[in-house]
Short mmCIF file of N, CA and C in Angstrom, two decimals:
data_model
loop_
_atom_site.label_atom_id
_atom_site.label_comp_id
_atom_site.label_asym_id
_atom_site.label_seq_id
_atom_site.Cartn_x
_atom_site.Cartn_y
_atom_site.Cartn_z
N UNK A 12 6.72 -6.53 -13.49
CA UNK A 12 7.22 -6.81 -12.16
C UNK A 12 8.17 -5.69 -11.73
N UNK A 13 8.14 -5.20 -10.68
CA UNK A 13 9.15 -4.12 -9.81
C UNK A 13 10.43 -4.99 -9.65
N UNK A 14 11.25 -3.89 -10.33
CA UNK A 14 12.77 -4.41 -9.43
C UNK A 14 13.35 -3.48 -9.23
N UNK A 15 13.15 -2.09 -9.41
CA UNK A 15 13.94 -0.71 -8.70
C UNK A 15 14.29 -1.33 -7.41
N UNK A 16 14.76 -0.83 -6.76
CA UNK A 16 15.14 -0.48 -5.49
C UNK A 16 13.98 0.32 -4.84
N UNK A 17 13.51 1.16 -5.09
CA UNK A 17 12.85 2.54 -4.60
C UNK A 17 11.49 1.75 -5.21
N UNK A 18 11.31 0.80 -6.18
CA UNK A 18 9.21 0.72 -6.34
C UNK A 18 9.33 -0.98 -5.24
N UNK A 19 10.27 -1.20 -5.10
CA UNK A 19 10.44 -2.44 -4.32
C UNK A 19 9.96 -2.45 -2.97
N UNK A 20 10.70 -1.30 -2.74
CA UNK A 20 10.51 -0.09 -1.01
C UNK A 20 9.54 0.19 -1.39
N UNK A 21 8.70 1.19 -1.80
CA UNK A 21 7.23 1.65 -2.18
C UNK A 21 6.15 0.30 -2.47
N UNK A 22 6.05 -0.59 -2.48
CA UNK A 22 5.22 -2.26 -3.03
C UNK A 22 5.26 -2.84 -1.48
N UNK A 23 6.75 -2.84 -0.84
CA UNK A 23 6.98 -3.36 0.63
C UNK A 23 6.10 -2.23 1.73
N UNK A 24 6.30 -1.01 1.99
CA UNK A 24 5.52 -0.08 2.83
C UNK A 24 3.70 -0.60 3.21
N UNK A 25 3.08 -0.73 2.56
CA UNK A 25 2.02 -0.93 2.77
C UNK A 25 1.66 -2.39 3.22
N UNK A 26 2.66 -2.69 2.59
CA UNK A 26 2.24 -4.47 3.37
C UNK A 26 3.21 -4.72 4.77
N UNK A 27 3.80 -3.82 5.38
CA UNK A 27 4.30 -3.73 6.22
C UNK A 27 3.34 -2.94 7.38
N UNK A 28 2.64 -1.75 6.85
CA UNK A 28 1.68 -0.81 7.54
C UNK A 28 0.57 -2.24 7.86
N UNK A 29 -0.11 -2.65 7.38
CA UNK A 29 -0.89 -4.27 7.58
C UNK A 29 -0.48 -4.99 8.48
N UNK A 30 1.04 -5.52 8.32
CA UNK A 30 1.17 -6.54 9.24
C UNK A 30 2.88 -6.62 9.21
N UNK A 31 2.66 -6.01 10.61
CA UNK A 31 4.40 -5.59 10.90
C UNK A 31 5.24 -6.51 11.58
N UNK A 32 4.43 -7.49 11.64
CA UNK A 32 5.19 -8.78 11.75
C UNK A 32 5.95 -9.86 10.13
N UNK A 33 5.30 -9.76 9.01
CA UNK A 33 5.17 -10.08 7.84
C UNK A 33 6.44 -10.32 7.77
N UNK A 34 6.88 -11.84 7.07
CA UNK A 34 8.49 -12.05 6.57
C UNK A 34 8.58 -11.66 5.27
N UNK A 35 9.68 -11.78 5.30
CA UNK A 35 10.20 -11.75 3.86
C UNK A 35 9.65 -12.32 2.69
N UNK A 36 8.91 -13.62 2.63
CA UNK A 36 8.43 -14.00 1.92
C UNK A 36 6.88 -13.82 2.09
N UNK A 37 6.49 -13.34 2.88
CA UNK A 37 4.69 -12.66 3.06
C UNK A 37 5.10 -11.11 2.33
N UNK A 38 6.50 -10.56 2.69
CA UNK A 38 6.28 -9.49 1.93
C UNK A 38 6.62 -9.16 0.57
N UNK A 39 7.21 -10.10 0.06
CA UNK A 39 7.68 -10.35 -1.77
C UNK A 39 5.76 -10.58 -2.19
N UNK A 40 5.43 -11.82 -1.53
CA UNK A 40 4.28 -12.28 -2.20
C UNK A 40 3.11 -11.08 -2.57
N UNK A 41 2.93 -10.21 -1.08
CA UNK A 41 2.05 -9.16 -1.07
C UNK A 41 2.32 -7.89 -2.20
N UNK A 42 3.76 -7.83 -2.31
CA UNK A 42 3.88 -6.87 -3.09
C UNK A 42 3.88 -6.93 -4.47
N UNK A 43 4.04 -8.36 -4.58
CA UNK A 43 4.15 -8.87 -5.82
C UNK A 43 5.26 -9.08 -6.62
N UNK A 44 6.26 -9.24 -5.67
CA UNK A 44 7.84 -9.61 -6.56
C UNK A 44 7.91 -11.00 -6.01
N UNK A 45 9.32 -11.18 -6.48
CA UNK A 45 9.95 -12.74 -6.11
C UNK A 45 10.31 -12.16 -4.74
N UNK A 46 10.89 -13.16 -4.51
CA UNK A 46 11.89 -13.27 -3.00
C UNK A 46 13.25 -13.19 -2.88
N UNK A 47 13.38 -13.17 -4.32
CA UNK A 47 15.03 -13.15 -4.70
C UNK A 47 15.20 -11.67 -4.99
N UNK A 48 14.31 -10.77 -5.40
CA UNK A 48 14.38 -10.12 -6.12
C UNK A 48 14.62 -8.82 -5.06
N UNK A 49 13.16 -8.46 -4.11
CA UNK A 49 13.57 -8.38 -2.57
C UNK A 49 14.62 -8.46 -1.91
N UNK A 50 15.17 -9.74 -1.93
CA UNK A 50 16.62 -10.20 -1.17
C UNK A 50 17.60 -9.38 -1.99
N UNK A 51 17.41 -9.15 -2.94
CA UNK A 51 18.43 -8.68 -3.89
C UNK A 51 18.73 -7.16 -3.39
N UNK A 52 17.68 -6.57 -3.55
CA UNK A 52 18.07 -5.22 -3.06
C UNK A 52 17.78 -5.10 -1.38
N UNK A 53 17.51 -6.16 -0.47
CA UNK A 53 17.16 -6.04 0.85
C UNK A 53 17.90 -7.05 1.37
N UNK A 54 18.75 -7.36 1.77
CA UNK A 54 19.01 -8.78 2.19
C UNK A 54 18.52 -9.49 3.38
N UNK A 55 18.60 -8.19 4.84
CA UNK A 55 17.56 -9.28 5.58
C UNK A 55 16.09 -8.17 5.98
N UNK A 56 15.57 -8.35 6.63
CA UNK A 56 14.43 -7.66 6.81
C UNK A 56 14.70 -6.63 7.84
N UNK A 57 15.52 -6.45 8.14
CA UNK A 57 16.15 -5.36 9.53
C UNK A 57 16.57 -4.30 7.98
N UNK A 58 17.50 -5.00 7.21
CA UNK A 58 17.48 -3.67 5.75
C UNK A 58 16.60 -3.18 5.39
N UNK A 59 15.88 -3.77 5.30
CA UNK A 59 14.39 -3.45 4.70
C UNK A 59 13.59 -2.28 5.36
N UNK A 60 13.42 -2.81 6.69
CA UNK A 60 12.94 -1.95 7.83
C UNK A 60 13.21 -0.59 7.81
N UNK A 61 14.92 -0.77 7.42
CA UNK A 61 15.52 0.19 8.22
C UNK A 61 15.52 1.53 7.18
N UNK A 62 15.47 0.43 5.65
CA UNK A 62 15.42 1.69 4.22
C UNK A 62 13.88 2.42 3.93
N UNK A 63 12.82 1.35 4.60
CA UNK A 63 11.75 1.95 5.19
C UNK A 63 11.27 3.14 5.67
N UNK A 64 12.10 3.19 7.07
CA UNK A 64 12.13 4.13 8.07
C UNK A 64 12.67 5.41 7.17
N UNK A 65 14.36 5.22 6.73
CA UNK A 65 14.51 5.95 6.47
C UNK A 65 14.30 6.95 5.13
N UNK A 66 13.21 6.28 3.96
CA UNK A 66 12.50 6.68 3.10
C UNK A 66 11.38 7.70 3.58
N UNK A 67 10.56 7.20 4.47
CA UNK A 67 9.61 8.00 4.79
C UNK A 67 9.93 8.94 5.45
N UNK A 68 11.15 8.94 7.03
CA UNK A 68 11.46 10.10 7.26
C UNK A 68 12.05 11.15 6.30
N UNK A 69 12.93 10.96 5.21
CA UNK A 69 13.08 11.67 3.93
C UNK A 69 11.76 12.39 3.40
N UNK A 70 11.20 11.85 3.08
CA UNK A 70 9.96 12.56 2.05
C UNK A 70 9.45 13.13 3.21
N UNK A 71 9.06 13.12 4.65
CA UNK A 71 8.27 14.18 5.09
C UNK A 71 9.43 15.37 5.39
N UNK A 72 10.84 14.79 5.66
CA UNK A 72 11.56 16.29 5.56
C UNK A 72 11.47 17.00 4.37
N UNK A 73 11.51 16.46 3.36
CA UNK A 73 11.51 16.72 1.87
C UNK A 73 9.98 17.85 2.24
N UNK A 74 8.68 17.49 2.42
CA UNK A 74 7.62 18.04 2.50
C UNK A 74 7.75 19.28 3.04
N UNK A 75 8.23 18.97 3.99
CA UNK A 75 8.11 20.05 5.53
C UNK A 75 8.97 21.13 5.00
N UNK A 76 10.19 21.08 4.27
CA UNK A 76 11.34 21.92 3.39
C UNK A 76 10.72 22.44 2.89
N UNK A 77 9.46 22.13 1.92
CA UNK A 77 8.95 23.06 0.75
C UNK A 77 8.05 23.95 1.46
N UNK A 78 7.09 23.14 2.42
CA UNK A 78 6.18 23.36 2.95
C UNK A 78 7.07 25.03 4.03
N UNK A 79 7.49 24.65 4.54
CA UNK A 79 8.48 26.17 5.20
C UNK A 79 8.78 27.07 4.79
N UNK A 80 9.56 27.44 3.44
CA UNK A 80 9.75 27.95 2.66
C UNK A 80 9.03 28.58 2.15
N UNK A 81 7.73 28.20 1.76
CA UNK A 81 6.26 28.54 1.08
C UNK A 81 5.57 29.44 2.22
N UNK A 82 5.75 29.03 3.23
CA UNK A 82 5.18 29.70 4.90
C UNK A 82 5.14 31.15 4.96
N UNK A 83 6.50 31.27 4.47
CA UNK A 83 7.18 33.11 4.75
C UNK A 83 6.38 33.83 3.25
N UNK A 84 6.32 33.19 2.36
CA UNK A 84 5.75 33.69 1.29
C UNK A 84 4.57 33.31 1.13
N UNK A 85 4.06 32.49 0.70
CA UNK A 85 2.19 31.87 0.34
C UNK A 85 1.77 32.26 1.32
N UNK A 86 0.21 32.57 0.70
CA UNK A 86 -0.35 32.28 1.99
C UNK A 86 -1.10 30.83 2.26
N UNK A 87 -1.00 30.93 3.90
CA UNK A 87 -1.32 29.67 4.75
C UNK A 87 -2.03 28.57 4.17
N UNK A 88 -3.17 28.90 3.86
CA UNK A 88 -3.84 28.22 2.83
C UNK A 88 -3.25 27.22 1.80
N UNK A 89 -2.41 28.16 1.25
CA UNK A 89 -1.89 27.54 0.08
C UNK A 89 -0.99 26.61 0.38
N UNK A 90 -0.19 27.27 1.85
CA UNK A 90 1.43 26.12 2.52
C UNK A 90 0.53 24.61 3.27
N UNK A 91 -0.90 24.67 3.58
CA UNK A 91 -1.22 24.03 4.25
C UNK A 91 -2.05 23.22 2.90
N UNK A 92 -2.38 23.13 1.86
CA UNK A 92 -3.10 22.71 1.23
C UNK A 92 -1.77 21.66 0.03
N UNK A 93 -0.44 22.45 0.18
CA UNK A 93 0.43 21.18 -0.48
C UNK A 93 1.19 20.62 0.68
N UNK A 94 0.85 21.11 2.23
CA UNK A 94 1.20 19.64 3.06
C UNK A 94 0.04 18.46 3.04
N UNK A 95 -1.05 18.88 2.83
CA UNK A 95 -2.10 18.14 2.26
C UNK A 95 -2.05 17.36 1.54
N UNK A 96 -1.98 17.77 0.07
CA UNK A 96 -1.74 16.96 -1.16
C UNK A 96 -0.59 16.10 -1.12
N UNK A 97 0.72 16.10 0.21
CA UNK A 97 1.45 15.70 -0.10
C UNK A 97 1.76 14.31 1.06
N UNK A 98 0.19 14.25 1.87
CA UNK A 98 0.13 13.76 3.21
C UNK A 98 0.59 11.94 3.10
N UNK A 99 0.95 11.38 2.24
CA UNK A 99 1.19 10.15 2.24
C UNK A 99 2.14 9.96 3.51
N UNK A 100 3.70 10.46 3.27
CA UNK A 100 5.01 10.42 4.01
C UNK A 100 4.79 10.75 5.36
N UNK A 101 3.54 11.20 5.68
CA UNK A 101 3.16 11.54 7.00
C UNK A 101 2.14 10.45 7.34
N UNK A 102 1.59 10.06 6.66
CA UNK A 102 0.15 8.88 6.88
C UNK A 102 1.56 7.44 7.51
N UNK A 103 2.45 7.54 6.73
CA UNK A 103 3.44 6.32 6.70
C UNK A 103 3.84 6.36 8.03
N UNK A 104 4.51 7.81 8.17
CA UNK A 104 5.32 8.00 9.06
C UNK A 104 4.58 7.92 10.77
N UNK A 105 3.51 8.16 10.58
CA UNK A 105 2.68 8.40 11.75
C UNK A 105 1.89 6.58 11.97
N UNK A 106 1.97 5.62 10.66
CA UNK A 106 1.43 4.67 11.17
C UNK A 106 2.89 3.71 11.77
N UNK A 107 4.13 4.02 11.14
CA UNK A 107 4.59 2.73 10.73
C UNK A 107 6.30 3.24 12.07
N UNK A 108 6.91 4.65 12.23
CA UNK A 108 7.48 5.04 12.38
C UNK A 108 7.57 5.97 13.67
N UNK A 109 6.77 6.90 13.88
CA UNK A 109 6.31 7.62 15.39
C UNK A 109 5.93 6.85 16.48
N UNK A 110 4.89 6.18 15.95
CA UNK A 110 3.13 5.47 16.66
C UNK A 110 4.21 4.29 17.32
N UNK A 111 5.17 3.19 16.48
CA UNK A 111 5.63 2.38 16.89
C UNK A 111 7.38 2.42 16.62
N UNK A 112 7.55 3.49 17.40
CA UNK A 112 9.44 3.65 17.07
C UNK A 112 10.06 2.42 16.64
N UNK A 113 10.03 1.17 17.75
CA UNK A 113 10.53 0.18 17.18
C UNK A 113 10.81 -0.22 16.27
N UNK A 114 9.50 -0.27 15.55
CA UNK A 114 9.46 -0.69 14.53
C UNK A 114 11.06 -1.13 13.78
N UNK A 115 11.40 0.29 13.10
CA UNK A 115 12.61 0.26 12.47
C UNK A 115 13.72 -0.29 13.43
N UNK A 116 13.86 -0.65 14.63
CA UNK A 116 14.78 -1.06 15.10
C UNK A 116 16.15 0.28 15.34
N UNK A 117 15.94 1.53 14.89
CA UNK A 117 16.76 2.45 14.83
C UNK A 117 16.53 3.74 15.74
N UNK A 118 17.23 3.86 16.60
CA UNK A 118 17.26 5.18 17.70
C UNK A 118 16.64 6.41 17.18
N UNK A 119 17.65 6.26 15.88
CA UNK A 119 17.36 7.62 15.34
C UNK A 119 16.70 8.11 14.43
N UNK A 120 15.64 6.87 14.34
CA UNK A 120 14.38 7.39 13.66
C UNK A 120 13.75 7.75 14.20
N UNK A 121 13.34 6.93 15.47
CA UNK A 121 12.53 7.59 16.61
C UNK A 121 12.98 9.55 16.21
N UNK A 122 14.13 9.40 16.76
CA UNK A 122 14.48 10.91 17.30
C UNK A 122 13.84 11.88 15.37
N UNK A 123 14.37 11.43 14.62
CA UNK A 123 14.29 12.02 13.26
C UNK A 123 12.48 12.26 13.12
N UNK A 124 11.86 11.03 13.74
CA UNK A 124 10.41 11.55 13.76
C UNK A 124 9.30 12.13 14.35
N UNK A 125 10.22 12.09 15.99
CA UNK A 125 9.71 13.46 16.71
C UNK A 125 10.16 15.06 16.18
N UNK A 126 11.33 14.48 15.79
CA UNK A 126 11.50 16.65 14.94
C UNK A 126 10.56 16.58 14.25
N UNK A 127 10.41 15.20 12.55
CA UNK A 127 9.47 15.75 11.60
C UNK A 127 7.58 16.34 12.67
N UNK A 128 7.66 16.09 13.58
CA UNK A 128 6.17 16.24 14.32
C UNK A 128 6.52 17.45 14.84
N UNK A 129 7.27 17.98 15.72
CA UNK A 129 7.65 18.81 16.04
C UNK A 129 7.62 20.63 14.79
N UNK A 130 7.68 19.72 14.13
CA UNK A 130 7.74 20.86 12.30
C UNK A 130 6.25 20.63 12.25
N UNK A 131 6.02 19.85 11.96
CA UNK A 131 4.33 19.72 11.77
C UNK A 131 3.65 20.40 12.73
N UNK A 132 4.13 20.41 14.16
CA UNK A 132 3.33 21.40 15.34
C UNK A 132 3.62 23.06 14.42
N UNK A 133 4.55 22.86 14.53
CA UNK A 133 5.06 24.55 14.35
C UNK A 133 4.51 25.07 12.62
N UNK A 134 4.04 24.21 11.76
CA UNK A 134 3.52 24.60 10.82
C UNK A 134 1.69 25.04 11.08
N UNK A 135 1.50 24.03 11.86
CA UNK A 135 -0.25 24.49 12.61
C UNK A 135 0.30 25.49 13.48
N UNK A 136 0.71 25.71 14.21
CA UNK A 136 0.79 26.87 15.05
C UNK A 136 0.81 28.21 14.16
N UNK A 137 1.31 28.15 12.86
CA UNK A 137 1.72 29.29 11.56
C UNK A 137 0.41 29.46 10.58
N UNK A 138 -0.74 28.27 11.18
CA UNK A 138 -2.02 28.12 10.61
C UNK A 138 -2.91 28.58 11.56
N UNK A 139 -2.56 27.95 13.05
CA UNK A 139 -3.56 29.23 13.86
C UNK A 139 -3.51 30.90 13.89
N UNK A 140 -1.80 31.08 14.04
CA UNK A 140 -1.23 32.26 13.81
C UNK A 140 -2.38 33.57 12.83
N UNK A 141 -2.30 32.82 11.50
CA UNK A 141 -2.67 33.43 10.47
C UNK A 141 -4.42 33.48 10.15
N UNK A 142 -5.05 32.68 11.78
CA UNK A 142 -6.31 32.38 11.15
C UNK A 142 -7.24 31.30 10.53
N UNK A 143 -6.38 30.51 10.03
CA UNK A 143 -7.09 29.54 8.95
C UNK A 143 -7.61 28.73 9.80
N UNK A 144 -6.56 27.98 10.97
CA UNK A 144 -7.07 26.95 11.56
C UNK A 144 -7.49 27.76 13.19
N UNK A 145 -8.10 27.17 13.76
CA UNK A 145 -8.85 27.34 15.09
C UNK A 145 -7.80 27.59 15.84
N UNK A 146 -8.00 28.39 16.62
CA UNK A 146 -6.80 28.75 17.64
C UNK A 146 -7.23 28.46 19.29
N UNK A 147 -8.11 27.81 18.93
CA UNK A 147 -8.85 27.20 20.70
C UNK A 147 -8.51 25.81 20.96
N UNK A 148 -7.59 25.11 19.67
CA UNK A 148 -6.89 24.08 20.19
C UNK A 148 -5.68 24.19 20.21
N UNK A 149 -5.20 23.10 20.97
CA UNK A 149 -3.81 22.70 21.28
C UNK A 149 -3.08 22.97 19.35
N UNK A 150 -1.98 23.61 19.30
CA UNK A 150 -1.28 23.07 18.00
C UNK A 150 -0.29 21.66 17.78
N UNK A 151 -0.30 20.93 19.02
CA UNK A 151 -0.14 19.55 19.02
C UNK A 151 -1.26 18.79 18.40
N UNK A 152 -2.55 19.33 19.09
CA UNK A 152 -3.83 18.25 18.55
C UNK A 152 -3.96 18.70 17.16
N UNK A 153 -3.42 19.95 16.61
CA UNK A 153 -4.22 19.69 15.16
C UNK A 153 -2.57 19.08 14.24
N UNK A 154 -2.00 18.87 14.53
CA UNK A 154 -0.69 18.38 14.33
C UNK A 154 -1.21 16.31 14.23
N UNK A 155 -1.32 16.24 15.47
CA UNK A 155 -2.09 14.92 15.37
C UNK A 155 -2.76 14.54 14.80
N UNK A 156 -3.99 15.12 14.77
CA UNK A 156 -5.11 15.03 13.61
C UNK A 156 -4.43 15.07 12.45
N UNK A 157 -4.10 15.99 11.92
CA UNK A 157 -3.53 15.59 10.40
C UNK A 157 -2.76 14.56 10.21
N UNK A 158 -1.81 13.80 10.93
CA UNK A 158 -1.22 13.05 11.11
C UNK A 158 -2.37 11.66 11.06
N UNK A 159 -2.94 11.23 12.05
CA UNK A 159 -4.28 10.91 12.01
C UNK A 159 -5.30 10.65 10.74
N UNK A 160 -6.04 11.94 10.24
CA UNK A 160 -6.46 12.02 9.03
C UNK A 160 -5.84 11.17 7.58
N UNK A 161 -4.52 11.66 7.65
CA UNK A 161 -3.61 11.21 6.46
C UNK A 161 -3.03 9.84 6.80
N UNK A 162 -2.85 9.22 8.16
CA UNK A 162 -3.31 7.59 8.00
C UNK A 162 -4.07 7.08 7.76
N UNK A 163 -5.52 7.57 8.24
CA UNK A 163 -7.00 7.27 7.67
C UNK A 163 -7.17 6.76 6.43
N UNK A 164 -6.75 8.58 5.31
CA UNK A 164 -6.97 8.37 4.31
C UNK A 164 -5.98 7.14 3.01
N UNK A 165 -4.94 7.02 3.56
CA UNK A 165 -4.02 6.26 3.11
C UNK A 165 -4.43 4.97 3.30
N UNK A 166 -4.78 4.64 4.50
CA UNK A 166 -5.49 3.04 4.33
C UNK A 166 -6.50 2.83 3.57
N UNK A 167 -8.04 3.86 3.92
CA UNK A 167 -9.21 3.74 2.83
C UNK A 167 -8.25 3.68 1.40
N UNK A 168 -7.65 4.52 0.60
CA UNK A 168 -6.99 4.54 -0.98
C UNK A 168 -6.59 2.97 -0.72
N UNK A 169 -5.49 2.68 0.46
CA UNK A 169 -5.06 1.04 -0.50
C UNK A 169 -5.65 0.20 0.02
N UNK A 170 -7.04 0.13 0.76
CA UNK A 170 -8.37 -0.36 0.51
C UNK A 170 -9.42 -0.57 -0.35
N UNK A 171 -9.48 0.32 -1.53
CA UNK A 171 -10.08 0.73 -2.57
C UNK A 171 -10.90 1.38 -1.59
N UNK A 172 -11.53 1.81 -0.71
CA UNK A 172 -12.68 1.96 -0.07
C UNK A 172 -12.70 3.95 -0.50
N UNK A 173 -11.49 4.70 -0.59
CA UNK A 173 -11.30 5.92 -1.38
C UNK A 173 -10.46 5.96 -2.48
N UNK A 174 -10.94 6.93 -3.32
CA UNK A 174 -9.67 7.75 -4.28
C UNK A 174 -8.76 8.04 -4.14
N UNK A 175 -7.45 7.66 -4.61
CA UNK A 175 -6.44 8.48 -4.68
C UNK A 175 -6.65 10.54 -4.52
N UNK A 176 -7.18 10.61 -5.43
CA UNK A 176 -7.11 11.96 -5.73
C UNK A 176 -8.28 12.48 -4.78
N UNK A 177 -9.29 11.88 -3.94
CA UNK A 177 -10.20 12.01 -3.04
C UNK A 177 -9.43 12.46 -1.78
N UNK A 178 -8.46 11.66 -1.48
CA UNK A 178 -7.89 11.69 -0.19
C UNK A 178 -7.38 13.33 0.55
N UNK A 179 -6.50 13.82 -0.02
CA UNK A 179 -6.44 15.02 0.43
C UNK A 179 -7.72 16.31 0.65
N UNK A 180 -8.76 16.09 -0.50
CA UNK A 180 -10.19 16.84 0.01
C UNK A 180 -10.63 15.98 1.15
N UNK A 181 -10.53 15.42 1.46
CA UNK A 181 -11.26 14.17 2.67
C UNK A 181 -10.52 15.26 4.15
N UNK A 182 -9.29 14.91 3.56
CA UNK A 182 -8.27 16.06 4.92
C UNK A 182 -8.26 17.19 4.70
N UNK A 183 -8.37 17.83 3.96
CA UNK A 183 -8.33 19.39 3.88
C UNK A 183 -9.91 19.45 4.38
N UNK A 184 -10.74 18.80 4.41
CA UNK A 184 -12.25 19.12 4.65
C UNK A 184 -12.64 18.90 6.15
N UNK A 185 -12.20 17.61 6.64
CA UNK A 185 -12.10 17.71 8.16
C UNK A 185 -10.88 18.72 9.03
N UNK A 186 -10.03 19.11 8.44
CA UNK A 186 -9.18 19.45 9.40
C UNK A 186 -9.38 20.96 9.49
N UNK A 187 -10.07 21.28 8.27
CA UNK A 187 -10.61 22.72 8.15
C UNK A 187 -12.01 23.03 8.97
N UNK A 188 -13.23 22.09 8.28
CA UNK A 188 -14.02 22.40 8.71
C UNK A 188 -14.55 21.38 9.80
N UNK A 189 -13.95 20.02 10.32
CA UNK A 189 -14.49 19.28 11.37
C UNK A 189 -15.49 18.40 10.24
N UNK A 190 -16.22 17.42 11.26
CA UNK A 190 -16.96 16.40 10.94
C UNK A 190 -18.88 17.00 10.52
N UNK A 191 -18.82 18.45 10.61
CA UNK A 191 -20.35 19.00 10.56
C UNK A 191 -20.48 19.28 9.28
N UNK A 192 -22.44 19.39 9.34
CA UNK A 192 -22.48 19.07 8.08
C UNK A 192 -22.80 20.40 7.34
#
């Protein structure tokens, strides 16, 4: 049974991405803890929400940090292939956090998750720049799309319907080469 703090938050995320109405006790059951246990490290569901929000906006700044850094040095390919591998915090962030600000109940996630998109534009724009990606679209739309893609693939994985380790070739394959065969 989970009782971290942090696999409690990670067990709660996905059953929240499902059904973002879900109480407290739809979301112990789904994740598979008690309700006490939940309560313990969450007390009401606005905490919950809110350690939510601000988990996932973390890990895609966390991403976007490495991912930048790597920009001026790697090449593109390579900066764009571990924002790839690393597309969960963006699948989250784009279903649970952007798409429906509310959600978290917090101003400044909203605002915290238009910058992380805003980084994500300006990392495709450093991918058209260099070539890799198409430069006849918008660098908003391929910003979206990946965003997009990596919700996709995150639901198929905790669907069983894909692989874990499938998921990022799934996005590196459409966002590179499109839906042709």
């Amino acid at each position: 049974m989970r009782t971290d703090a942090a696999e409690v938050l990670d067990s709660a995320i996905p059953v929240l991405a499902k059904d973002r109405a879900a109480s407290m006790q739809v979301i112990a059951a789904r994740a598979g803890i008690s309700r006490a246990t939940l309560v313990r490290h969450f007390p009401t569901r606005k905490h919950l929400v809110q350690a939510m929000a601000e988990k996932i906006l973390d890990d895609c700044d966390r991403v976007l940090a490495q991912d930048e850094v790597e920009a001026d040095a790697a090449p593109m390919e390579q900066v764009l292939g571990a924002l790839v591998a690393e597309y969960t915090p963006f699948a989250q962030l784009w279903n649970l956090v952007y798409v429906d600000p509310d959600v978290s109940g917090l101003p400044e996630a909203s605002t915290r998750a238009k910058a992380i998109f805003v980084r994500t534009v300006k990392l495709m724009e450093r991918g058209q720049n260099s070539g890799l990606l198409r430069g006849d679209m918008p660098a908003t739309w391929l910003a979206s799309t990946f965003c997009g893609l990596a919700e996709t693939a995150w639901e198929l994985t905790l669907e069983g319907h894909m692989g874990a380790r499938q998921a990022p070739d799934f996005i590196n394959a459409i966002l590179l080469h499109g839906a042709t065969a």
